[in-house]
mmCIF file of C-alpha atoms in Angstrom:
data_model
loop_
_atom_site.group_PDB
_atom_site.id
_atom_site.type_symbol
_atom_site.label_atom_id
_atom_site.label_comp_id
_atom_site.label_asym_id
_atom_site.label_seq_id
_atom_site.Cartn_x
_atom_site.Cartn_y
_atom_site.Cartn_z
ATOM 1 C CA UNK H 9 114.582 -19.634 45.595
ATOM 2 C CA UNK H 10 115.865 -16.479 44.110
ATOM 3 C CA UNK H 11 119.594 -16.109 43.483
ATOM 4 C CA UNK H 12 121.643 -13.211 43.124
ATOM 5 C CA UNK H 13 122.865 -12.670 39.514
ATOM 6 C CA UNK H 14 126.563 -13.856 39.084
ATOM 7 C CA UNK H 15 129.258 -11.908 37.214
ATOM 8 C CA UNK H 16 129.227 -12.843 33.512
ATOM 9 C CA UNK H 17 131.151 -12.410 30.294
ATOM 10 C CA UNK H 18 129.380 -11.131 27.182
ATOM 11 C CA UNK H 19 131.148 -11.861 23.957
ATOM 12 C CA UNK H 20 130.512 -10.375 20.581
ATOM 13 C CA UNK H 21 129.660 -12.643 17.474
ATOM 14 C CA UNK H 22 127.602 -14.922 19.526
ATOM 15 C CA UNK H 23 124.791 -17.112 18.482
ATOM 16 C CA UNK H 24 121.814 -15.095 20.055
ATOM 17 C CA UNK H 25 119.693 -12.535 18.186
ATOM 18 C CA UNK H 26 121.682 -9.725 19.031
ATOM 19 C CA UNK H 27 124.883 -11.474 18.120
ATOM 20 C CA UNK H 28 126.146 -11.983 21.631
ATOM 21 C CA UNK H 29 126.818 -14.756 24.074
ATOM 22 C CA UNK H 30 126.649 -14.528 27.817
ATOM 23 C CA UNK H 31 128.701 -17.011 29.999
ATOM 24 C CA UNK H 32 129.315 -17.050 33.742
ATOM 25 C CA UNK H 33 132.598 -15.521 34.495
ATOM 26 C CA UNK H 34 133.401 -18.223 36.925
ATOM 27 C CA UNK H 35 133.054 -20.969 34.153
ATOM 28 C CA UNK H 36 135.374 -18.841 31.802
ATOM 29 C CA UNK H 37 137.956 -18.626 34.475
ATOM 30 C CA UNK H 38 137.780 -22.255 35.379
ATOM 31 C CA UNK H 39 138.389 -23.136 31.859
ATOM 32 C CA UNK H 40 141.772 -21.199 31.550
ATOM 33 C CA UNK H 41 143.904 -23.901 32.983
ATOM 34 C CA UNK H 42 142.609 -26.241 30.470
ATOM 35 C CA UNK H 43 143.672 -23.736 27.821
ATOM 36 C CA UNK H 44 147.163 -23.282 29.440
ATOM 37 C CA UNK H 45 147.901 -26.896 29.598
ATOM 38 C CA UNK H 46 146.392 -28.121 26.352
ATOM 39 C CA UNK H 47 148.706 -29.152 23.493
ATOM 40 C CA UNK H 48 152.302 -29.902 23.627
ATOM 41 C CA UNK H 49 154.587 -28.148 25.812
ATOM 42 C CA UNK H 50 156.056 -26.205 22.918
ATOM 43 C CA UNK H 51 152.797 -24.891 22.163
ATOM 44 C CA UNK H 52 151.784 -23.494 25.587
ATOM 45 C CA UNK H 53 153.626 -20.269 25.044
ATOM 46 C CA UNK H 54 151.060 -19.598 22.157
ATOM 47 C CA UNK H 55 147.981 -20.491 24.445
ATOM 48 C CA UNK H 56 149.322 -18.459 27.338
ATOM 49 C CA UNK H 57 147.780 -15.086 26.215
ATOM 50 C CA UNK H 58 144.246 -16.755 25.862
ATOM 51 C CA UNK H 59 144.592 -18.370 29.266
ATOM 52 C CA UNK H 60 145.819 -14.994 30.886
ATOM 53 C CA UNK H 61 142.868 -13.190 29.241
ATOM 54 C CA UNK H 62 140.401 -15.625 30.684
ATOM 55 C CA UNK H 63 141.846 -15.378 34.159
ATOM 56 C CA UNK H 64 141.958 -11.584 34.201
ATOM 57 C CA UNK H 65 138.242 -11.230 34.525
ATOM 58 C CA UNK H 66 138.056 -7.910 32.716
ATOM 59 C CA UNK H 67 136.788 -6.456 29.425
ATOM 60 C CA UNK H 68 138.952 -7.171 26.362
ATOM 61 C CA UNK H 69 139.172 -6.489 22.581
ATOM 62 C CA UNK H 70 140.805 -9.250 20.545
ATOM 63 C CA UNK H 71 141.886 -8.354 16.983
ATOM 64 C CA UNK H 72 140.687 -10.409 14.238
ATOM 65 C CA UNK H 73 143.960 -12.366 13.558
ATOM 66 C CA UNK H 74 144.269 -13.265 17.281
ATOM 67 C CA UNK H 75 140.578 -14.292 17.421
ATOM 68 C CA UNK H 76 141.481 -16.882 14.624
ATOM 69 C CA UNK H 77 144.235 -18.325 16.727
ATOM 70 C CA UNK H 78 141.956 -18.197 19.858
ATOM 71 C CA UNK H 79 139.325 -20.127 17.907
ATOM 72 C CA UNK H 80 141.688 -22.936 17.052
ATOM 73 C CA UNK H 81 142.954 -23.229 20.573
ATOM 74 C CA UNK H 82 139.355 -23.190 22.148
ATOM 75 C CA UNK H 83 138.212 -25.894 19.572
ATOM 76 C CA UNK H 84 141.104 -28.055 20.413
ATOM 77 C CA UNK H 85 140.273 -27.885 24.226
ATOM 78 C CA UNK H 86 136.622 -28.461 23.521
ATOM 79 C CA UNK H 87 137.525 -31.872 22.210
ATOM 80 C CA UNK H 88 139.640 -33.148 25.358
ATOM 81 C CA UNK H 89 137.698 -36.172 26.626
ATOM 82 C CA UNK H 90 138.387 -35.485 30.300
ATOM 83 C CA UNK H 91 136.722 -32.051 30.157
ATOM 84 C CA UNK H 92 133.310 -32.068 31.386
ATOM 85 C CA UNK H 93 130.388 -31.593 28.949
ATOM 86 C CA UNK H 94 129.527 -28.122 30.320
ATOM 87 C CA UNK H 95 132.983 -26.931 30.030
ATOM 88 C CA UNK H 96 133.343 -28.476 26.696
ATOM 89 C CA UNK H 97 130.232 -26.583 25.564
ATOM 90 C CA UNK H 98 131.541 -23.310 26.824
ATOM 91 C CA UNK H 99 135.034 -23.910 24.988
ATOM 92 C CA UNK H 100 133.010 -24.684 21.807
ATOM 93 C CA UNK H 101 130.812 -21.631 22.009
ATOM 94 C CA UNK H 102 133.637 -19.369 22.517
ATOM 95 C CA UNK H 103 135.476 -21.061 19.656
ATOM 96 C CA UNK H 104 132.628 -20.387 17.398
ATOM 97 C CA UNK H 105 132.224 -16.761 18.282
ATOM 98 C CA UNK H 106 135.961 -16.301 17.916
ATOM 99 C CA UNK H 107 135.953 -17.818 14.465
ATOM 100 C CA UNK H 108 132.871 -15.660 13.563
ATOM 101 C CA UNK H 109 134.829 -12.602 14.345
ATOM 102 C CA UNK H 110 137.869 -13.662 12.465
ATOM 103 C CA UNK H 111 135.819 -14.686 9.482
ATOM 104 C CA UNK H 112 134.200 -11.220 9.473
ATOM 105 C CA UNK H 113 137.567 -9.574 9.939
ATOM 106 C CA UNK H 114 136.202 -7.730 13.051
ATOM 107 C CA UNK H 115 137.618 -7.556 16.549
ATOM 108 C CA UNK H 116 136.109 -9.988 19.069
ATOM 109 C CA UNK H 117 134.915 -8.330 22.355
ATOM 110 C CA UNK H 118 134.496 -9.556 25.817
ATOM 111 C CA UNK H 119 132.631 -7.329 28.244
ATOM 112 C CA UNK H 120 132.469 -8.347 31.863
ATOM 113 C CA UNK H 121 129.087 -7.629 33.678
ATOM 114 C CA UNK H 122 128.980 -7.730 37.367
ATOM 115 C CA UNK H 123 126.050 -9.288 39.000
ATOM 116 C CA UNK H 124 123.453 -7.318 40.866
ATOM 117 C CA UNK H 125 124.506 -6.346 44.374
#
């Protein structure tokens, strides 16, 4: 069966030949509560911007210093035992891309792409 294309998020500094990663937007949005509720209560304010960005469903440019912080938060979430393997792999892929952007001193960009209608 042929399925309609779903909205996706394309991130810079990814692992493919073009330096991009493509993730289903619905999966990224579903990961946001894990980001918002990970860590100690006092740390939740620090993870709120990342969770809000994931829920916003829009394109974004993250400065390199913020990408380094996001990489740490995403890596922490990827290691949560209760997180399903697919979501954990998504968090890890996003963490790796954010870390590469931070290491290069470049902004980490997110571009949303709507599915075919």
